[in-house]
Short mmCIF file of C-alpha atoms in Angstrom, two decimals:
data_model
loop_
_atom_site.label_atom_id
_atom_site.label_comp_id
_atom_site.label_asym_id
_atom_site.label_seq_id
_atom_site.Cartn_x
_atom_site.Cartn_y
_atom_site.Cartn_z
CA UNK H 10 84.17 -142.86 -109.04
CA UNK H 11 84.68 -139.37 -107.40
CA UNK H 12 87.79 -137.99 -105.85
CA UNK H 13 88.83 -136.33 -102.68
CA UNK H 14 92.49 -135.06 -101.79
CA UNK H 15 94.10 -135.43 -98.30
CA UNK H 16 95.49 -131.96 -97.56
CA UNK H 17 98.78 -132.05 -95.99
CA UNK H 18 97.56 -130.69 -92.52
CA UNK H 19 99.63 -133.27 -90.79
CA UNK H 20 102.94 -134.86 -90.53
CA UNK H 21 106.48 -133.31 -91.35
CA UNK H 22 104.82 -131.76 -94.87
CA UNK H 23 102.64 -129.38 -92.76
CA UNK H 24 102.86 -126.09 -93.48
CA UNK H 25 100.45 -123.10 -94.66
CA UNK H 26 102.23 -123.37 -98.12
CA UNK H 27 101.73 -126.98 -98.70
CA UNK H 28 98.06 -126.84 -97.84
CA UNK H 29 97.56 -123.77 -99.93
CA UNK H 30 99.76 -126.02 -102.66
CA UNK H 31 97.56 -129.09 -102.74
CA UNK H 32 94.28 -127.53 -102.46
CA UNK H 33 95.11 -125.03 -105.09
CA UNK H 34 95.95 -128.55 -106.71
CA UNK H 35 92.81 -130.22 -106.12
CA UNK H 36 90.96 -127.56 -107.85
CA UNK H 37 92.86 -127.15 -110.64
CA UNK H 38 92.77 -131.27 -111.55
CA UNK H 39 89.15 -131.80 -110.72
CA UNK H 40 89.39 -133.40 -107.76
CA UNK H 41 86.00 -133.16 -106.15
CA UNK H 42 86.79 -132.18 -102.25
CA UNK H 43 89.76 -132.07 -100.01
CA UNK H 44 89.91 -133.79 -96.67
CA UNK H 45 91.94 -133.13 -93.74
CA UNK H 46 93.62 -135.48 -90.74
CA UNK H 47 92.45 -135.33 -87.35
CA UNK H 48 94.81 -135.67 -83.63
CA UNK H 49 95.05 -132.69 -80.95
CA UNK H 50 97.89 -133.77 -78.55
CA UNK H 51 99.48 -137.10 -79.24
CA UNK H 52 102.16 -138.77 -77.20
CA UNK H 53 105.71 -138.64 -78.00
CA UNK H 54 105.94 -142.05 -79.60
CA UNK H 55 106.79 -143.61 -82.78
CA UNK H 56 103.58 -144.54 -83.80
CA UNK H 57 101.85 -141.23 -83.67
CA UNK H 58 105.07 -139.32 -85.51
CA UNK H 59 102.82 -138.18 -88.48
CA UNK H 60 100.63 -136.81 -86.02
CA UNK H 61 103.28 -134.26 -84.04
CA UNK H 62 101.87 -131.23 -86.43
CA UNK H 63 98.28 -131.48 -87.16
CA UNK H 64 96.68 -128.36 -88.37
CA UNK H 65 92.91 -128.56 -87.14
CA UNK H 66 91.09 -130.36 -89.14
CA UNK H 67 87.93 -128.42 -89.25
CA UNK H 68 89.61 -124.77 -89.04
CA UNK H 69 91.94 -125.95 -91.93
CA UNK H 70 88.80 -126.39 -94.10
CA UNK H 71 87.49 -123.14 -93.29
CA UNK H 72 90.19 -121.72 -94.43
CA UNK H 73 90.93 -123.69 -97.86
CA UNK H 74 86.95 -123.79 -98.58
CA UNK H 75 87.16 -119.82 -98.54
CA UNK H 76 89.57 -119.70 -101.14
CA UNK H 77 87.97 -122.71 -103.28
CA UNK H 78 84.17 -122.32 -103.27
CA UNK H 79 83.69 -125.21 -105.94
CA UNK H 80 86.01 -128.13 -103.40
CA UNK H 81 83.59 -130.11 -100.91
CA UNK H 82 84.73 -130.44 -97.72
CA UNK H 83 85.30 -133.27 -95.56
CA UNK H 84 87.04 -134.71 -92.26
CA UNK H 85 88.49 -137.89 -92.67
CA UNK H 86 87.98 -138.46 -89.31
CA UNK H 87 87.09 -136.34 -86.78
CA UNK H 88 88.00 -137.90 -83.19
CA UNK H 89 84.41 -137.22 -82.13
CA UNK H 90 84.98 -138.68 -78.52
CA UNK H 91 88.15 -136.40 -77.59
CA UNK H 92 85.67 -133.42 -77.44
CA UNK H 93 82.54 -131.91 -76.46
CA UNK H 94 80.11 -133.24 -78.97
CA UNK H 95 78.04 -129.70 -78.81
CA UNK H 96 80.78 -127.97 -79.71
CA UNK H 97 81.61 -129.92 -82.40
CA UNK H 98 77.48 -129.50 -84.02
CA UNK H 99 78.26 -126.03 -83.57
CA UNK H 100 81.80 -125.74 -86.02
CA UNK H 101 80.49 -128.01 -88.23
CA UNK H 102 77.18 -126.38 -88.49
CA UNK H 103 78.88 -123.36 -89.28
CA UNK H 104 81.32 -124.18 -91.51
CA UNK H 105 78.69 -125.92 -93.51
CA UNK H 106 76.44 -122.77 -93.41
CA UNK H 107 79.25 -120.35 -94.46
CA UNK H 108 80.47 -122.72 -97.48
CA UNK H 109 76.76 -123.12 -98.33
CA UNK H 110 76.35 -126.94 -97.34
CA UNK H 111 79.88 -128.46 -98.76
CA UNK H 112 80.41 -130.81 -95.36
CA UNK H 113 81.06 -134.23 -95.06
CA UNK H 114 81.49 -135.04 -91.50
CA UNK H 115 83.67 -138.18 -91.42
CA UNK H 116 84.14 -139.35 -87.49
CA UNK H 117 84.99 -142.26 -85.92
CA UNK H 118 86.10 -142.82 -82.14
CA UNK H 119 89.87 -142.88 -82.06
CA UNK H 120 93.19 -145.36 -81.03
CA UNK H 121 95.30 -143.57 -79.05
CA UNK H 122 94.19 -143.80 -75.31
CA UNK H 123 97.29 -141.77 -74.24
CA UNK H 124 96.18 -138.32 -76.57
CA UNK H 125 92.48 -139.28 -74.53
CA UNK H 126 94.54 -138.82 -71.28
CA UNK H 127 96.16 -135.67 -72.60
CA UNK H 128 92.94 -133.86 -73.33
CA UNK H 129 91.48 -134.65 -70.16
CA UNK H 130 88.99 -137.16 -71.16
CA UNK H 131 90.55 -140.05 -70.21
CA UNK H 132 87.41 -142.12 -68.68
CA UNK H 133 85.62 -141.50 -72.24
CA UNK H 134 88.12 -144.01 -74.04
CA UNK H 135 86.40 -147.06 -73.02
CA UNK H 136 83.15 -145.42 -73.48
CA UNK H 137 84.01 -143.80 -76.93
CA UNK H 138 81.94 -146.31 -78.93
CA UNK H 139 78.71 -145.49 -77.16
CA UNK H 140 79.96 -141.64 -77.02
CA UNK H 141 79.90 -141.49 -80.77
CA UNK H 142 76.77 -142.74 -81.12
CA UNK H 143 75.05 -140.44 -79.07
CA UNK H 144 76.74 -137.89 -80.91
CA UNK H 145 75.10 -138.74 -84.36
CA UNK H 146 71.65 -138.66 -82.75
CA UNK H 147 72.84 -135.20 -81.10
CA UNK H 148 73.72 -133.82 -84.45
CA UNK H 149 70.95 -134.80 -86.50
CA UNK H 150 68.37 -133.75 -83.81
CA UNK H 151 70.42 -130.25 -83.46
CA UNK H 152 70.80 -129.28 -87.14
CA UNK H 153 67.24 -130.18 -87.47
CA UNK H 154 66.06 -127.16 -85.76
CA UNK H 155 64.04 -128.94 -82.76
CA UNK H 156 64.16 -127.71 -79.50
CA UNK H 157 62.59 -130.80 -78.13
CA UNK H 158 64.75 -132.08 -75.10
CA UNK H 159 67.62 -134.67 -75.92
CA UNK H 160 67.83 -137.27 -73.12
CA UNK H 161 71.33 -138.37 -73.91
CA UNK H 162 73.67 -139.86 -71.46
CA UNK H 163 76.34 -137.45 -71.84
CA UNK H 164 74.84 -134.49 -73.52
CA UNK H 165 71.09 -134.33 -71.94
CA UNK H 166 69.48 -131.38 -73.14
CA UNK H 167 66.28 -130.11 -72.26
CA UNK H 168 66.26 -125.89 -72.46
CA UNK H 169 68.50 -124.90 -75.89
CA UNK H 170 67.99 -122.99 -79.25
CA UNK H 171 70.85 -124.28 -81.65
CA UNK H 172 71.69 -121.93 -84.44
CA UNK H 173 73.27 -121.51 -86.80
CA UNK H 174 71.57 -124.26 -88.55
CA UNK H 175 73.87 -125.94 -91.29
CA UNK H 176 72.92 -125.49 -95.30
CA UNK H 177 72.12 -129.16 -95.29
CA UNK H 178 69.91 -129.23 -92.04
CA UNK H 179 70.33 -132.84 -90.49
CA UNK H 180 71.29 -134.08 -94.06
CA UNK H 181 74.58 -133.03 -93.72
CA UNK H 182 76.47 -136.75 -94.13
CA UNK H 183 77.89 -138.42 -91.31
CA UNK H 184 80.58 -141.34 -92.56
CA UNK H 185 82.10 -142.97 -89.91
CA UNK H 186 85.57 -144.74 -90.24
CA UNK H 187 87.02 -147.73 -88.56
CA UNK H 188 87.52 -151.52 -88.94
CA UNK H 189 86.49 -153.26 -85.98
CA UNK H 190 83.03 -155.07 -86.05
CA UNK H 191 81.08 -152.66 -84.17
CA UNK H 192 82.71 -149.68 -86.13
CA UNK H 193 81.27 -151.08 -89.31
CA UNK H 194 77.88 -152.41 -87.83
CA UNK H 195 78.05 -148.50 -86.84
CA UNK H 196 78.41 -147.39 -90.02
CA UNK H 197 75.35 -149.40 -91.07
CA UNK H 198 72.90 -148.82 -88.68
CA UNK H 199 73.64 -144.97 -88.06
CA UNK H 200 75.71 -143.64 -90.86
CA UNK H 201 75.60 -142.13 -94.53
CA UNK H 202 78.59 -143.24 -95.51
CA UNK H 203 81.55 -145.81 -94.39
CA UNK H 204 85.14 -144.59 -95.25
CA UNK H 205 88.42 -146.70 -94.64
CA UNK H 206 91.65 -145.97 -94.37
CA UNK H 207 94.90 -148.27 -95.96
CA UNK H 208 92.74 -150.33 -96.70
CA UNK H 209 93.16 -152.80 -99.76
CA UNK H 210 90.05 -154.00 -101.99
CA UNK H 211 90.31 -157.45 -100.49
CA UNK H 212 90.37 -156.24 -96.82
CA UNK H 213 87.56 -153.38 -97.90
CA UNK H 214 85.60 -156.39 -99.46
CA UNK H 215 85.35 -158.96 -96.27
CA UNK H 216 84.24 -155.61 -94.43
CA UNK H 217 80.98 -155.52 -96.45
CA UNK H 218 78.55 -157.97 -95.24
CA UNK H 219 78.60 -156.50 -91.79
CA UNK H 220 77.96 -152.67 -92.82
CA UNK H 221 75.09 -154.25 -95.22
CA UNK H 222 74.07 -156.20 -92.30
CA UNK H 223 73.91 -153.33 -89.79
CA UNK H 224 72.11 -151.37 -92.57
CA UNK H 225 69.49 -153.56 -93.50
CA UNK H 226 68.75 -154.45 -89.37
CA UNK H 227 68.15 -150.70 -89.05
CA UNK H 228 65.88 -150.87 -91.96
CA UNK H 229 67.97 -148.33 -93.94
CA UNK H 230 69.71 -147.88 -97.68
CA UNK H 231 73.17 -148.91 -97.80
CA UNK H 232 75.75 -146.46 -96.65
CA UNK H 233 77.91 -144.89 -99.20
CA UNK H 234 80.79 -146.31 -99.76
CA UNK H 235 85.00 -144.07 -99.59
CA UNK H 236 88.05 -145.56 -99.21
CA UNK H 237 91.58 -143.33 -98.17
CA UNK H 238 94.26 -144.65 -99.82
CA UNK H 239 98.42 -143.48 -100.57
CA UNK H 240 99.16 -143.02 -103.81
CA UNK H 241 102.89 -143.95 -104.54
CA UNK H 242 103.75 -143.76 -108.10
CA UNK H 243 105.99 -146.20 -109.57
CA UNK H 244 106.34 -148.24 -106.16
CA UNK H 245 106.70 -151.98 -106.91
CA UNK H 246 103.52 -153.63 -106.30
CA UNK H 247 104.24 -156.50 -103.39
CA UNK H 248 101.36 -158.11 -101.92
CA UNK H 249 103.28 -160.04 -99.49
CA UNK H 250 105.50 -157.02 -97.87
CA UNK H 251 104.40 -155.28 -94.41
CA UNK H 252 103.86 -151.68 -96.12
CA UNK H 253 100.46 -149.71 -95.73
CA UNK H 254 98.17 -150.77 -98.51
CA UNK H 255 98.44 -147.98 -101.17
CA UNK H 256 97.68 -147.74 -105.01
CA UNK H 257 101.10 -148.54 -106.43
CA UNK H 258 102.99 -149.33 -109.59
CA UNK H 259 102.85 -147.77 -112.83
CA UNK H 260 99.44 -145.34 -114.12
CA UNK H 261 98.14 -149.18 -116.09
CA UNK H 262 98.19 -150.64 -112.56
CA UNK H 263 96.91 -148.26 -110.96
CA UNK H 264 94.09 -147.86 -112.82
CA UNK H 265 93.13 -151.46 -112.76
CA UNK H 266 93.56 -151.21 -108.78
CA UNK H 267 91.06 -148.44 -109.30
CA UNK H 268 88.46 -150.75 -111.48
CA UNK H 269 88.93 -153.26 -108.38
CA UNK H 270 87.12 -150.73 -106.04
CA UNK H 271 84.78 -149.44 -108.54
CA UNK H 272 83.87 -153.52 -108.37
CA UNK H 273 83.08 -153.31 -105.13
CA UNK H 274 80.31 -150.23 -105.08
CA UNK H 275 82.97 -148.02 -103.50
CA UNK H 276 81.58 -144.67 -105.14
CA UNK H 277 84.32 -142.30 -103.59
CA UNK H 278 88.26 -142.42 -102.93
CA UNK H 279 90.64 -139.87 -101.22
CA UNK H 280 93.96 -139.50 -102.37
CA UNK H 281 96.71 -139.38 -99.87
CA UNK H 282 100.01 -137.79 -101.75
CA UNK H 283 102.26 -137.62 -99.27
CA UNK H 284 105.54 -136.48 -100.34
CA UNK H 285 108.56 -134.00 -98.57
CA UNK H 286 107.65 -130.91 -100.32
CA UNK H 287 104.54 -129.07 -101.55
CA UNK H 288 106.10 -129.34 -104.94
CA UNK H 289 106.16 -133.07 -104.94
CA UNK H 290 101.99 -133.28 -103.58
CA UNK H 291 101.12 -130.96 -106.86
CA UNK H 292 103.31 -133.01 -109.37
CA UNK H 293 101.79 -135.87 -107.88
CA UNK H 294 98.20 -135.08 -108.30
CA UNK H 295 98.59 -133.63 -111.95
CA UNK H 296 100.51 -137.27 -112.64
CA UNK H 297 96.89 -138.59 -110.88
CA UNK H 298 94.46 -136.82 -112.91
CA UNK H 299 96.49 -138.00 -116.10
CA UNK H 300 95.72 -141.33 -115.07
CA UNK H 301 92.08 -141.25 -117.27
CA UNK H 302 89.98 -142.27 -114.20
CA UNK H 303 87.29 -139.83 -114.64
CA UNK H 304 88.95 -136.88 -112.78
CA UNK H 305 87.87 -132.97 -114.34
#
């Protein structure tokens, strides 16, 4: 199993300290990468609270894989349909070519039809699916280096030079997140990687035959398999409550949560903290990589 961290880029815990905190964290207890939230301009509702203060997701990585040149770097996910896809190819083609090829580019096409509206895209919501996968074709034939036309429905291109082209060239991995049926057949057919979000094994599980499904109709390997999850330490473990899924309980049950998703082929998990001070994120992580899973 490898390990990301979910920087605190969003929600109340936002701040230039905390993210400097937990990614100073996640290199210090092995952690493998850090990973940052995604929204622009949510509505003033309850259910998009966490999202009020939202650091940019892709900016925030520049700034944290400056200061850590050993952390991968990942998006976990990028509201690909919310913005201009070209623009997009060109900040993550850069930020992979100034961290010398550290991306992950974790997308998927969004919930909140209201932050659509706010950005001006409004008639792309119902069109976000098929927006996203245009996108992935745009990317890969971009940071490939051709300058063969593109005849895509919303980003035809036919007279371009793309540069500068990222470290990993059209390798750079695309994992796309979601739980809906097409979201996973998605994954399979187009992706490198899936990657959930509170999500529990047995959920994660059922979701499976469809991304091996899409995979193997496309007539490629099997995407990799992450999984976000909260960590809340010393929670009481209630399968029957209304909470987010999260890995709970004491470090013993936490790390036989963690041999359930190893049991499923999931190869990568990142780490949620959460927490109401930057203080609490780094005693939580140390507490994590104490728990003998593998992290350092």
């Amino acid at each position: 199993m490898r390990y990301g961290l979910c920087l605190p880029n969003f929600t109340g815990l936002a701040s230039t300290e905390a993210i400097n905190a937990a990614a100073d964290a996640a290199d210090r207890f092995g952690f493998e990468s850090v990973w940052t939230t995604d929204h622009v301009l949510v509505p003033n509702a309850n259910d998009a609270a966490d999202y009020r203060i939202n650091f940019d997701a892709i900016e925030t990585l520049a700034w944290v894989g400056a200061r850590h040149p050993r952390l991968g770097l990942g998006t976990s996910v990028l509201v690909v349909p919310q913005r201009n896809a070209v623009i997009v190819a060109k900040e993550l083609a850069t930020l992979d070519a100034l961290s010398s090829g550290r991306v992950i580019a974790g997308i998927g096409v969004g919930w909140s039809e209201a932050e659509f509206r706010n950005l001006g895209v409004a008639d792309r919501f119902a069109v976000r699916g098929a927006y996203l996968e245009e996108t992935i074709g745009l990317w890969r034939h971009l940071w490939s280096g051709s300058t063969e036309p593109f005849p895509g429905r919303f980003h035809p291109l036919d007279d371009f030079v793309f540069g500068p082209l990222p470290s990993q060239r059209s390798s750079l991995p695309i994992w796309i997140g979601g739980r809906s049926e097409p979201a996973l057949a998605r994954a399979g057919r187009l992706a490198d990687g899936y990657h959930s979000s509170a999500t529990s094994p047995e959920a994660y599980a059922r979701r499976i035959p469809t991304i091996r499904s899409g995979a193997e109709a496309a007539g490629r390997p099997m995407p990799t398999l992450s999984a976000r999850v909260g960590v809340a330490f010393d929670e009481p473990v209630d399968s029957s409550d209304a909470r987010p899924y999260a890995l709970r309980g004491d470090e013993q049950t936490m790390r036989a949560e963690i041999e359930k998703w190893e049991g499923l082929g999931v190869e990568h998990l990142a780490v949620w903290f959460g927490g109401r001070s930057s203080a609490d994120v780094v005693a939580a992580a140390e507490r994590f990589a104490k728990l003998d899973i593998g992290l350092g």
